[in-house]
PDB file of C-alpha atoms in Angstrom:
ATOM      1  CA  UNK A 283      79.478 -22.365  -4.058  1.00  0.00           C
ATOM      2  CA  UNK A 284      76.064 -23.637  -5.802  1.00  0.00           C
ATOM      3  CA  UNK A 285      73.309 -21.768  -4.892  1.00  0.00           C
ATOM      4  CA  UNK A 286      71.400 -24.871  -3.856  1.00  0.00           C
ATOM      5  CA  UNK A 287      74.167 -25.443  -1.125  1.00  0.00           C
ATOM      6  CA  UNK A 288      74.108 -22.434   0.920  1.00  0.00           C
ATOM      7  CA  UNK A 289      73.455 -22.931   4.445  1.00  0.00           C
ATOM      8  CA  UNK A 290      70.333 -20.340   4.072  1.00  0.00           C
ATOM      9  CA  UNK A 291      68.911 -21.722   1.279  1.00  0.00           C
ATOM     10  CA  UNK A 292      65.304 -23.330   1.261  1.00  0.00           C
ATOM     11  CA  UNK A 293      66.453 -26.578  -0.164  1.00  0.00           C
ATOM     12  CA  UNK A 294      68.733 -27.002   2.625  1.00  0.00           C
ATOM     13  CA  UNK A 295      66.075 -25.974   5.069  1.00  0.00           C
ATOM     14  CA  UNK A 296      63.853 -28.722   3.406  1.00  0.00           C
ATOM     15  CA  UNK A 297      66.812 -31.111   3.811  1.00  0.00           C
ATOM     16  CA  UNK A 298      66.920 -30.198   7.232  1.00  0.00           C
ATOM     17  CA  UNK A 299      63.137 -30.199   8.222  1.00  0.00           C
ATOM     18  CA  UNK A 300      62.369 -33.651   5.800  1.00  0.00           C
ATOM     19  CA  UNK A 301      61.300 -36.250   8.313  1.00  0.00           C
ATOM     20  CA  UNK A 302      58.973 -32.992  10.250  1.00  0.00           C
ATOM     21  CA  UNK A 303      57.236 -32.549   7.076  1.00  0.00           C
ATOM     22  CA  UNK A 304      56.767 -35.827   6.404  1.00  0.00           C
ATOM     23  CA  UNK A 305      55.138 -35.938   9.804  1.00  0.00           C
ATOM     24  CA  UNK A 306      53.303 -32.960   9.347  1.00  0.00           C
ATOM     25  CA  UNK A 307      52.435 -32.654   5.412  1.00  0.00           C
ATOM     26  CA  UNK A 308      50.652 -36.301   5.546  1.00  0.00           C
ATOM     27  CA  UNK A 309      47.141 -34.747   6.266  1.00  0.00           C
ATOM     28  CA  UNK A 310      47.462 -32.437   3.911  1.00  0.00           C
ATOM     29  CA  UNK A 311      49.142 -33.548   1.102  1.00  0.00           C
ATOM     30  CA  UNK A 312      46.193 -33.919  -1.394  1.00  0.00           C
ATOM     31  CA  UNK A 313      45.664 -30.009  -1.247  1.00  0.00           C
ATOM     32  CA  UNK A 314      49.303 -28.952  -0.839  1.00  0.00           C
ATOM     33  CA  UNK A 315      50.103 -30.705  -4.039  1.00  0.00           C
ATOM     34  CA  UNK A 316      46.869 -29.096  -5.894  1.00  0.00           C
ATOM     35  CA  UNK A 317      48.288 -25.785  -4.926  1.00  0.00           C
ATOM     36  CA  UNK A 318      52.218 -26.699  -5.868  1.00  0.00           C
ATOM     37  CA  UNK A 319      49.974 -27.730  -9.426  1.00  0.00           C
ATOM     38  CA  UNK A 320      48.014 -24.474  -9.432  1.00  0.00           C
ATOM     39  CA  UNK A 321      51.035 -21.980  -8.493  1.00  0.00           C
ATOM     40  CA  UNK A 322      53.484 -23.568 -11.640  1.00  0.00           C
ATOM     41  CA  UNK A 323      55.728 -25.135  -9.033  1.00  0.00           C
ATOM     42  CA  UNK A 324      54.802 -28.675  -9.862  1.00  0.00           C
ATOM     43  CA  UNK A 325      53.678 -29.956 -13.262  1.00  0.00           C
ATOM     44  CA  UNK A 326      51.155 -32.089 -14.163  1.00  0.00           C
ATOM     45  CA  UNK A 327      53.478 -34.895 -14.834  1.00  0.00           C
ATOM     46  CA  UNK A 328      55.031 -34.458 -11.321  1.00  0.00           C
ATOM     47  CA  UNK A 329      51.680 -34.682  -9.874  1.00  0.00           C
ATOM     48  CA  UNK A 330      50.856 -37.735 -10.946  1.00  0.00           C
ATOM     49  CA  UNK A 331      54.475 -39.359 -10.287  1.00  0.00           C
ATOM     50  CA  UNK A 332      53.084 -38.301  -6.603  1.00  0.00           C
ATOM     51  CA  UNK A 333      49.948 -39.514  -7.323  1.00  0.00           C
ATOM     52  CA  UNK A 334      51.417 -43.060  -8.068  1.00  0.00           C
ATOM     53  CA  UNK A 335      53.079 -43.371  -4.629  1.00  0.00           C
ATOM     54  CA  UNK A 336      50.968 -44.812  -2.185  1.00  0.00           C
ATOM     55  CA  UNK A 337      49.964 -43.744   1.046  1.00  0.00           C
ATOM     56  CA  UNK A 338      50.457 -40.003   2.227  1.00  0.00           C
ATOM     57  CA  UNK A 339      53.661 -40.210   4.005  1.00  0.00           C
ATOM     58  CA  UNK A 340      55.069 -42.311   0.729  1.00  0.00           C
ATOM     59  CA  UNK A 341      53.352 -38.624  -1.325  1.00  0.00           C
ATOM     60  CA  UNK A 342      55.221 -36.380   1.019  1.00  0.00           C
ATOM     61  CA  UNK A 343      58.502 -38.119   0.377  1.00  0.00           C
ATOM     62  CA  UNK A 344      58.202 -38.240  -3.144  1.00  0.00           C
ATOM     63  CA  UNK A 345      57.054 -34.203  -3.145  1.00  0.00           C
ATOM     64  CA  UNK A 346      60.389 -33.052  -1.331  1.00  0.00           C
ATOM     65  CA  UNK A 347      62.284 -35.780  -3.658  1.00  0.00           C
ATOM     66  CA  UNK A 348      61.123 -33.847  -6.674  1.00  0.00           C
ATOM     67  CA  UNK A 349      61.802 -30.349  -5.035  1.00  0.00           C
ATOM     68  CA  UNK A 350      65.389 -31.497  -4.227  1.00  0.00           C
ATOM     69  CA  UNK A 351      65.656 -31.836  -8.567  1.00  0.00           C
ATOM     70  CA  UNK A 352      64.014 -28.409  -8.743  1.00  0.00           C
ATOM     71  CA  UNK A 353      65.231 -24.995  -8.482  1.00  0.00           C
ATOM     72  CA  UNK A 354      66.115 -22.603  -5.233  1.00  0.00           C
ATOM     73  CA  UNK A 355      62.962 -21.014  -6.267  1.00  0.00           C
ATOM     74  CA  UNK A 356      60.286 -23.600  -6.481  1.00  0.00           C
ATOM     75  CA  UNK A 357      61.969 -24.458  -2.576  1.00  0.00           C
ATOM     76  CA  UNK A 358      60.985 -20.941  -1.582  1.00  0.00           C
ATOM     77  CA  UNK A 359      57.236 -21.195  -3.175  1.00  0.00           C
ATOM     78  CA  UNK A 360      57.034 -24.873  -1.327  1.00  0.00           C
ATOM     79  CA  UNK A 361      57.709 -23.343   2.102  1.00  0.00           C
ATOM     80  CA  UNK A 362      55.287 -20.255   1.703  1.00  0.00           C
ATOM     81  CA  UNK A 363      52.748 -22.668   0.431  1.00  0.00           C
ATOM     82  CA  UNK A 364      53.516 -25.373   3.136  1.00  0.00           C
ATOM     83  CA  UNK A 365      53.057 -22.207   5.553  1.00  0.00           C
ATOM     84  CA  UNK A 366      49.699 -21.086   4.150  1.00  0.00           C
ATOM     85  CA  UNK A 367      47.996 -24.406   4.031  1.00  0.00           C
ATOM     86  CA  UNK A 368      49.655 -25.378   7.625  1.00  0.00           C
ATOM     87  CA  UNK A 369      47.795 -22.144   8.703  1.00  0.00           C
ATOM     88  CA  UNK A 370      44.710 -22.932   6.760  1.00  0.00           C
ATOM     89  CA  UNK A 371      44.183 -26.222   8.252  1.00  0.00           C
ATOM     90  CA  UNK A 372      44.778 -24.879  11.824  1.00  0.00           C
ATOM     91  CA  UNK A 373      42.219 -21.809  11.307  1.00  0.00           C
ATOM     92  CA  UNK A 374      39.595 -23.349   8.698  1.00  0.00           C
ATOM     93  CA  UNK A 375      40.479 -20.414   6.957  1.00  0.00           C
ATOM     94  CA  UNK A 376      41.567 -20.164   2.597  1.00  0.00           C
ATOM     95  CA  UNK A 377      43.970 -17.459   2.413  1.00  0.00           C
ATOM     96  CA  UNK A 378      45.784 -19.117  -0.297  1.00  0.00           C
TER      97      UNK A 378
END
């Protein structure tokens, strides 16, 4: 069994949560995808194939797109991310 398919497995729990985070990301997408830039998860090059989607919720889709071509690993940094800048933006706080 692939690593990517476990039932466990971040990317699956991205598959699973996609049209929540959609939903919930589109607020926040400018600084999530700074971060994902920032922390090695995305490159430069994926940030602007983000970039060139328009609107926000068109930017979320095309972030979990490219995580789905990434590795079990970059899932796992999205979701801790995604978890620190959900709490951020709730608190006002920058814990990242």
């Amino acid at each position: 069994m692939f690593e990517k398919d476990a039932p466990n497995s971040s990317l699956t729990a991205i598959r699973r949560l996609r049209v929540s985070l959609v939903d919930e990301l589109e607020e926040q997408i400018d600084s999530l995808l700074d971060v994902l830039v920032t922390q090695e998860v995305f490159t430069r090059d994926d940030r602007e194939d983000v970039l060139g989607h328009p609107g926000s919720r068109g930017r979320v889709r095309k972030v979990l797109d490219i995580l789905e071509c990434k590795a079990e690993e970059a899932a796992q940094l999205f979701l801790s991310i995604k978890m620190k800048t959900s709490l951020n933006a709730r608190t006002g706080l920058c814990v990242l």
